Short mmCIF file of C-alpha atoms in Angstrom, two decimals:
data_model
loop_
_atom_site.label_atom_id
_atom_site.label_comp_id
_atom_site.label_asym_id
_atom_site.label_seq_id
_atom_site.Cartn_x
_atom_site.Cartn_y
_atom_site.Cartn_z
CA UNK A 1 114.64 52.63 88.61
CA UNK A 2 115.52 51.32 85.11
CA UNK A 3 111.89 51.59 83.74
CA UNK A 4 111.37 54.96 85.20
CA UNK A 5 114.54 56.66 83.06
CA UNK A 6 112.71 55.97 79.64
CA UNK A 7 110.03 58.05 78.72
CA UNK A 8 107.29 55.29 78.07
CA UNK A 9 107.90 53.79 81.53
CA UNK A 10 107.73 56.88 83.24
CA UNK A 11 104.42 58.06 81.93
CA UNK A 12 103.15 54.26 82.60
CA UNK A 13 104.72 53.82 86.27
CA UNK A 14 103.24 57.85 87.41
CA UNK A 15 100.00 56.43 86.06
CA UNK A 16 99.85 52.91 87.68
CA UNK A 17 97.99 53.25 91.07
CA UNK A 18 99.74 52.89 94.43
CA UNK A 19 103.62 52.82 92.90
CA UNK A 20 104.26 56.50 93.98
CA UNK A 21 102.46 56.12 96.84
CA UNK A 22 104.51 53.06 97.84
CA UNK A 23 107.99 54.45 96.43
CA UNK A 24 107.38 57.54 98.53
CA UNK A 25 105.90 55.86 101.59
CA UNK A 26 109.06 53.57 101.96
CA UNK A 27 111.33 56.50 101.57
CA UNK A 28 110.01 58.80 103.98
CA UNK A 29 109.76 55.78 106.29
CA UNK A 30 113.55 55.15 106.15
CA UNK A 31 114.00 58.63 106.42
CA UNK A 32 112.21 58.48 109.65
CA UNK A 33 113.95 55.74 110.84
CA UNK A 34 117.49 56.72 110.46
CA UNK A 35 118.11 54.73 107.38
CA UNK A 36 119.17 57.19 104.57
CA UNK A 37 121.85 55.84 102.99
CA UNK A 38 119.94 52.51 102.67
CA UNK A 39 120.37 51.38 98.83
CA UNK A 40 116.50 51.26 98.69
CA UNK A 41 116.58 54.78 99.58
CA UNK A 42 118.79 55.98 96.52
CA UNK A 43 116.65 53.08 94.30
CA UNK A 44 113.62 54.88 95.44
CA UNK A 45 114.69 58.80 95.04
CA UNK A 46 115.81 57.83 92.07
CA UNK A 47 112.86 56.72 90.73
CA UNK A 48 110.88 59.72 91.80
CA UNK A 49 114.00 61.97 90.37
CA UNK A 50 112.71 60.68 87.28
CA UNK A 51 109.27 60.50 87.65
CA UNK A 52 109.94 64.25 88.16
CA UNK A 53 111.01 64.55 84.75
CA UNK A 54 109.10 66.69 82.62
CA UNK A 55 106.85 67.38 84.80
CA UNK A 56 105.30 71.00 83.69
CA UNK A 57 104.75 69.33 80.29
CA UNK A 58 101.51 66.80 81.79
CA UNK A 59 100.75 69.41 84.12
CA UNK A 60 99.19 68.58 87.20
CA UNK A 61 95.55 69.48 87.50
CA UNK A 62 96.15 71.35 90.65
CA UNK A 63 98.32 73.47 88.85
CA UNK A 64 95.39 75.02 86.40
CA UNK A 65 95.01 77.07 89.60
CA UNK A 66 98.18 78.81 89.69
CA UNK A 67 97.27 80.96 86.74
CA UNK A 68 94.00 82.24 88.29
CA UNK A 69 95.55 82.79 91.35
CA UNK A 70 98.53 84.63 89.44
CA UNK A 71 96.17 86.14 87.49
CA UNK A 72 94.43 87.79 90.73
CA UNK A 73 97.30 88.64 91.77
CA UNK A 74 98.60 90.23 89.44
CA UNK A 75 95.22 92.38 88.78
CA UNK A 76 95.60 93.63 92.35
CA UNK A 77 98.96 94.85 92.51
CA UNK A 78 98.47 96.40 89.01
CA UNK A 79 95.19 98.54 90.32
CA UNK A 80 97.16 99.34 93.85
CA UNK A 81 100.20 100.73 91.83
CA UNK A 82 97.94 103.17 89.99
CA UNK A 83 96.89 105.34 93.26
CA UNK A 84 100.66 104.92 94.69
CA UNK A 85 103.69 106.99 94.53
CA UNK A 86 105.74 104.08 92.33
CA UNK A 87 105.88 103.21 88.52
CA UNK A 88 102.46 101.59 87.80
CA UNK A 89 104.55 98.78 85.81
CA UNK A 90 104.39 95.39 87.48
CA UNK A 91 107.47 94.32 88.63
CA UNK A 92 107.16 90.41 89.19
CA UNK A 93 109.66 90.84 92.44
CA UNK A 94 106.58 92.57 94.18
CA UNK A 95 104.61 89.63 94.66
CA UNK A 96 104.72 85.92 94.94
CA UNK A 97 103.11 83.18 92.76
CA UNK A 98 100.94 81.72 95.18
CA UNK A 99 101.37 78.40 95.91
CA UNK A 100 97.64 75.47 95.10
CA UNK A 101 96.20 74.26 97.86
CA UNK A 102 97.67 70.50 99.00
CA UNK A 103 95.70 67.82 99.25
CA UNK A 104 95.85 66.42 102.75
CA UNK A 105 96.61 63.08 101.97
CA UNK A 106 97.91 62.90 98.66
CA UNK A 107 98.07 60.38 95.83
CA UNK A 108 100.03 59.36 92.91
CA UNK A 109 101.62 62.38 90.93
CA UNK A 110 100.35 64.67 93.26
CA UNK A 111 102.96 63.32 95.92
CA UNK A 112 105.67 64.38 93.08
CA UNK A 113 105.25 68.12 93.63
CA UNK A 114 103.80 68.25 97.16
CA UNK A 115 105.49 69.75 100.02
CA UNK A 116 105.90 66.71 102.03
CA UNK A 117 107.96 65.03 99.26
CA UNK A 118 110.51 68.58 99.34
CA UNK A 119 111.15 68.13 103.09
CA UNK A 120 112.10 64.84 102.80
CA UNK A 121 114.20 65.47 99.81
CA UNK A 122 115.77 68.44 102.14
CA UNK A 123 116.11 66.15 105.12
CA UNK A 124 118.13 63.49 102.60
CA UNK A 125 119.92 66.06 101.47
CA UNK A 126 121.27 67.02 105.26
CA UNK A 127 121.47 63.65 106.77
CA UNK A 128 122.48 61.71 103.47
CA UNK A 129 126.09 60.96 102.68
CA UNK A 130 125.70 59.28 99.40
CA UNK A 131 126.17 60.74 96.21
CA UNK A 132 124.24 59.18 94.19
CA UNK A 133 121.05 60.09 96.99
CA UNK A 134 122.38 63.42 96.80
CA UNK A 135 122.35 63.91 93.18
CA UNK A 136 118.94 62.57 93.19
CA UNK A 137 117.59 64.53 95.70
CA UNK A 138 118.61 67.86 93.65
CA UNK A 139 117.65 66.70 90.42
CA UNK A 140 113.99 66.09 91.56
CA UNK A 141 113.99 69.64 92.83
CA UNK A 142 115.81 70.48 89.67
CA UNK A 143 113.18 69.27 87.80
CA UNK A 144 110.26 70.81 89.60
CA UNK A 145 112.02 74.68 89.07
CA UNK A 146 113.28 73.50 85.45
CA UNK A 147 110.24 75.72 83.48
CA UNK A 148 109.95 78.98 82.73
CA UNK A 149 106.49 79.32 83.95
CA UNK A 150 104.06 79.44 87.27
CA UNK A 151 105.12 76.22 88.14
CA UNK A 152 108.82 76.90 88.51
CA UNK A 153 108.35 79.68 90.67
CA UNK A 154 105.55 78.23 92.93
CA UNK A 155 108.41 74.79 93.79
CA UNK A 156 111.10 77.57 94.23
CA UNK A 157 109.17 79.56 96.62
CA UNK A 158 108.13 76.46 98.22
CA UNK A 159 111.54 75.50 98.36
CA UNK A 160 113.42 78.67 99.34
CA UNK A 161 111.36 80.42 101.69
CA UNK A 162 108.82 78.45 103.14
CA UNK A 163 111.33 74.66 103.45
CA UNK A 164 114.25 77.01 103.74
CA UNK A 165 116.24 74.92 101.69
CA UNK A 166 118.72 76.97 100.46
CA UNK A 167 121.38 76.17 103.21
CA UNK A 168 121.32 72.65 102.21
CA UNK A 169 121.21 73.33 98.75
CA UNK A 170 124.16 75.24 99.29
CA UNK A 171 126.35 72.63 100.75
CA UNK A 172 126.07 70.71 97.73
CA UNK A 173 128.42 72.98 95.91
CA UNK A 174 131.29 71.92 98.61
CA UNK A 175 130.89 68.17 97.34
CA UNK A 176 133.97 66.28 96.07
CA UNK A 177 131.70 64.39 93.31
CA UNK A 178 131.25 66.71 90.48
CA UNK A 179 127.75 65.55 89.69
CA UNK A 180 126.53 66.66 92.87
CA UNK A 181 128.04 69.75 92.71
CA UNK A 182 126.62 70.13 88.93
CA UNK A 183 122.72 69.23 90.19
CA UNK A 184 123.20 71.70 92.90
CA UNK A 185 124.31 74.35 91.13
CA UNK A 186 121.72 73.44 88.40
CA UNK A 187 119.02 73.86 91.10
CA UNK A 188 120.10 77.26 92.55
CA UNK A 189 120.50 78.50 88.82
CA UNK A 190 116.85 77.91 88.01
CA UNK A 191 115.86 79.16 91.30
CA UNK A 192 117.33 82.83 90.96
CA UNK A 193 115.53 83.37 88.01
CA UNK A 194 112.92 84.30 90.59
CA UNK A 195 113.16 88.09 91.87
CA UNK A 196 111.00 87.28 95.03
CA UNK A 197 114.14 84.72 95.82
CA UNK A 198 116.80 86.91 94.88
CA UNK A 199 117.13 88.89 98.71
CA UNK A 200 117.22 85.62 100.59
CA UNK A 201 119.44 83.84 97.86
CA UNK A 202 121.82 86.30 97.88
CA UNK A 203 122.65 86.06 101.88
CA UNK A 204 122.67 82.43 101.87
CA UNK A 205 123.91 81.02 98.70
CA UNK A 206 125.79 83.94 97.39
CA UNK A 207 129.56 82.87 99.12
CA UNK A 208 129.04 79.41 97.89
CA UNK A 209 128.56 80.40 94.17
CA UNK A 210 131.28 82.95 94.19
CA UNK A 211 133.26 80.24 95.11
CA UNK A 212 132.68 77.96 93.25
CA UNK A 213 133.86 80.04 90.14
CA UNK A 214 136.82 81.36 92.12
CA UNK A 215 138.34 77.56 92.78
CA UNK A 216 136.52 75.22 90.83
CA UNK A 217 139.25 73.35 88.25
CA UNK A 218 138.40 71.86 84.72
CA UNK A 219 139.47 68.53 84.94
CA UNK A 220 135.12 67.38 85.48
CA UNK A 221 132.97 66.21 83.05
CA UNK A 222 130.31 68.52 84.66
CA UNK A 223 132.86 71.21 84.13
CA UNK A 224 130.92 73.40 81.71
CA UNK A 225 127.55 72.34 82.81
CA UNK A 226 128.85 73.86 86.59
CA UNK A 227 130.48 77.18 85.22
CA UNK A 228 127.03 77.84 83.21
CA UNK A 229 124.87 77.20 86.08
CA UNK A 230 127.07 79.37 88.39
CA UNK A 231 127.57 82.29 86.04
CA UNK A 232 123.87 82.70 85.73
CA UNK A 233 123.23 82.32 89.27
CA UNK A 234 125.86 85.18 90.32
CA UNK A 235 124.62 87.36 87.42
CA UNK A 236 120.92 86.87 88.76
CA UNK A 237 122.18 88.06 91.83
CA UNK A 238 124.87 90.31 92.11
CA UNK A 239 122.58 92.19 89.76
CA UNK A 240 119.46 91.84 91.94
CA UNK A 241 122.04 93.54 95.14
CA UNK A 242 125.03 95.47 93.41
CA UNK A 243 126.19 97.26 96.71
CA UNK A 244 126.19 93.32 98.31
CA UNK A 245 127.48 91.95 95.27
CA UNK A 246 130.55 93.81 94.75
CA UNK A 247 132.09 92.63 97.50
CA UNK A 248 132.16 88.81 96.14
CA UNK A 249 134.10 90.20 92.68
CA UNK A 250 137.86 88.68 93.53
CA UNK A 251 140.52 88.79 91.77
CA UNK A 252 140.38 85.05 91.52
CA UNK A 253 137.05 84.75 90.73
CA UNK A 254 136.83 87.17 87.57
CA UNK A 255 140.42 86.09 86.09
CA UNK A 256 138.17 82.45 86.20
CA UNK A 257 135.28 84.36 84.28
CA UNK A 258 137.75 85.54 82.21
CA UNK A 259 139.21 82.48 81.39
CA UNK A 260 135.80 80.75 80.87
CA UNK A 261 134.94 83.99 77.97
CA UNK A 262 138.22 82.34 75.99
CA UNK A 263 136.93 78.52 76.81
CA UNK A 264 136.33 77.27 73.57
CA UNK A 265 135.78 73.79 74.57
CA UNK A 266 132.72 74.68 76.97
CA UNK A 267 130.50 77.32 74.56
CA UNK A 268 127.95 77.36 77.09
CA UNK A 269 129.71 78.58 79.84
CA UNK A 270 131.87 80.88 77.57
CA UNK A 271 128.18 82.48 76.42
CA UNK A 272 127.65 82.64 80.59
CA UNK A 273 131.03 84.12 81.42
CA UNK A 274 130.38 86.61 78.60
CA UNK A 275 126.94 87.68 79.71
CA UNK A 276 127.74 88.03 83.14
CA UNK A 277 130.96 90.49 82.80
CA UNK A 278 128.50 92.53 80.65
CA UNK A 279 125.77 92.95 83.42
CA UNK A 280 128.45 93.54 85.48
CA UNK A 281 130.68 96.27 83.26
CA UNK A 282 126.55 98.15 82.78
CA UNK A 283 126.11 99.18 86.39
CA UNK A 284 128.63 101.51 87.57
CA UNK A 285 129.23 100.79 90.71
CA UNK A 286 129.80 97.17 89.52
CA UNK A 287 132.23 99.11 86.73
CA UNK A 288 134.07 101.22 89.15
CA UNK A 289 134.92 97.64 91.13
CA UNK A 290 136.04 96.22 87.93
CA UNK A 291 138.48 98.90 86.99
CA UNK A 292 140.07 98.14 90.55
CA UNK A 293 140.51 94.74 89.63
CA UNK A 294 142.50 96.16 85.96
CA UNK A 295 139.36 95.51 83.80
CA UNK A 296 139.04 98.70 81.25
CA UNK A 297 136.92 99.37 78.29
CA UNK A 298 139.08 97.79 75.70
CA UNK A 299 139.52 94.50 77.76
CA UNK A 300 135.68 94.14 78.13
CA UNK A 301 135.39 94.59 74.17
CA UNK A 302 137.71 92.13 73.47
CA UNK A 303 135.78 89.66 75.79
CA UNK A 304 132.06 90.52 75.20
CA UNK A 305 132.51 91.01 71.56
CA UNK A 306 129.61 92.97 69.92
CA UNK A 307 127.40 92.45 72.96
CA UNK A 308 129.65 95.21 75.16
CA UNK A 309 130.27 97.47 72.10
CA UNK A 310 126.33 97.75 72.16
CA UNK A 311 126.31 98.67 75.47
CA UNK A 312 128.81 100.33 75.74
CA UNK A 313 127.65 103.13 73.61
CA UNK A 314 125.08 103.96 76.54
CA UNK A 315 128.26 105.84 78.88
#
């Protein structure tokens, strides 16, 4: 566990033959035997948490296929929108990234991103109730939807709609350890930067993210790292579903976003908050439930700064 945090082990330990295999095996063995709080079992997620890390950056040969298959995709859609009623632009929401074929039985790094190795993250994640497993658990995923390219969007899909892991995802965010709650929300942030997720996302995660901004106190080291990952998530999808959306803007939940804008200890979040109440002040029937809750035009400016006087010359 150690050897896999540091960047030279890692690269050595996903190389050396059998050790994922082995670290894997054992897991999903305890797993299967009603062990999964065993301190083996954290050891062991751990490890492949790490082993995780990264991973888009050595990508997998299996994953050369996504962009052919993307690429396909893509040229399909593209020539079916030109003899349809609707824009010809591609809207990336209108497919999915298809996922590579699995290898049956698979071996070393390939066990990192396959989908056997999700479901038993998932079923740890349900059955678990240590922390440290939990955190684990969600990093790995974490670190499997942490790029901005094919790869991210193949694990989320993978994760989302055909694991249907969102539920247990979302139960993360009601954890009393802040670390969990901070690799959860981490997870779900990277995994609504996917349109084709944003529907199914906003039914099942949607309460637990609202939330989580409306009650979530300061006093947590993951604090800022939380409020950043939440912001983006409800701005991904309150946007995505503004009639469904509007209904999650409290008053306790935007005098929090509020508060978070004048946070200067937590920049990040502040930059979040910020961003958010401006997607939310552009569409107007977000606006109109804003001015119920006593936001007006000069409140926004003095929040959003130069970003809202920008857009605000569009009305």
């Amino acid at each position: 566990r150690n050897l896999s945090s540091a960047d030279m082990g890692r690269q050595t330990m996903r190389n050396y033959p059998g050790l994922i295999d082995s670290v894997m095996t054992y897991a999903q063995n305890c797993v299967a035997s009603n062990r999964p709080d065993d301190k083996s079992v954290e050891n062991c997620i751990c490890i492949l948490h790490n082993l995780s890390y990264r991973l888009d950056a050595e990508v997998p040969n299996k994953y050369t296929q996504l962009n052919h298959m993307a690429r396909s995709v893509y040229m399909d859609k593209t020539l079916t929108g030109c003899f349809n009623s609707r824009s010809g632009k591609m809207e990336n929401d209108e497919y999915g990234i298809p996922l590579p074929e699995e290898d049956y039985k698979p071996k070393g790094p390939s066990w990192l991103y396959h989908s056997d190795a999700i479901r038993t993250y998932l079923s740890l994640m349900e059955h678990s109730k240590k922390d440290a497993t939990l955190e684990a658990c969600a990093g790995a995923l974490q670190n499997l939807t942490a790029s901005r390219g094919l790869m991210s969007s193949a694990m989320s899909q993978l994760i989302g709609l055909k694991e249907k892991g969102l539920p247990r995802i979302a139960r993360l965010l009601q954890s009393n350890s802040s670390e969990v709650v901070r690799s959860g929300a981490s997870l779900l942030s990277n995994m609504s930067r996917h349109p084709i997720l944003h529907k199914t996302m906003a039914h099942q995660v949607l309460p637990d993210v609202s939330r989580l901004l409306s009650f979530q106190s300061g006093n947590t080291n993951s604090f800022g790292e939380i409020m950043t990952s939440a912001c983006y998530t409800l701005r991904n999808l309150i946007m995505s579903n503004p009639h469904l959306g509007k209904s999650y803007l409290t008053s306790n939940m935007l005098n929090n976003v509020v508060s978070l804008c004048r946070n200067g200890s937590c920049p990040k979040a502040a930059e979040a908050a910020r961003l958010l109440l401006t997607d939310l002040w552009s569409n107007r029937e977000l606006q109109s439930a804003l001015k119920q809750q006593g936001f007006d035009k000069n409140m926004m400016g003095s929040l959003a700064g130069t970003t809202f006087r920008t857009l605000s010359s569009r009305f």
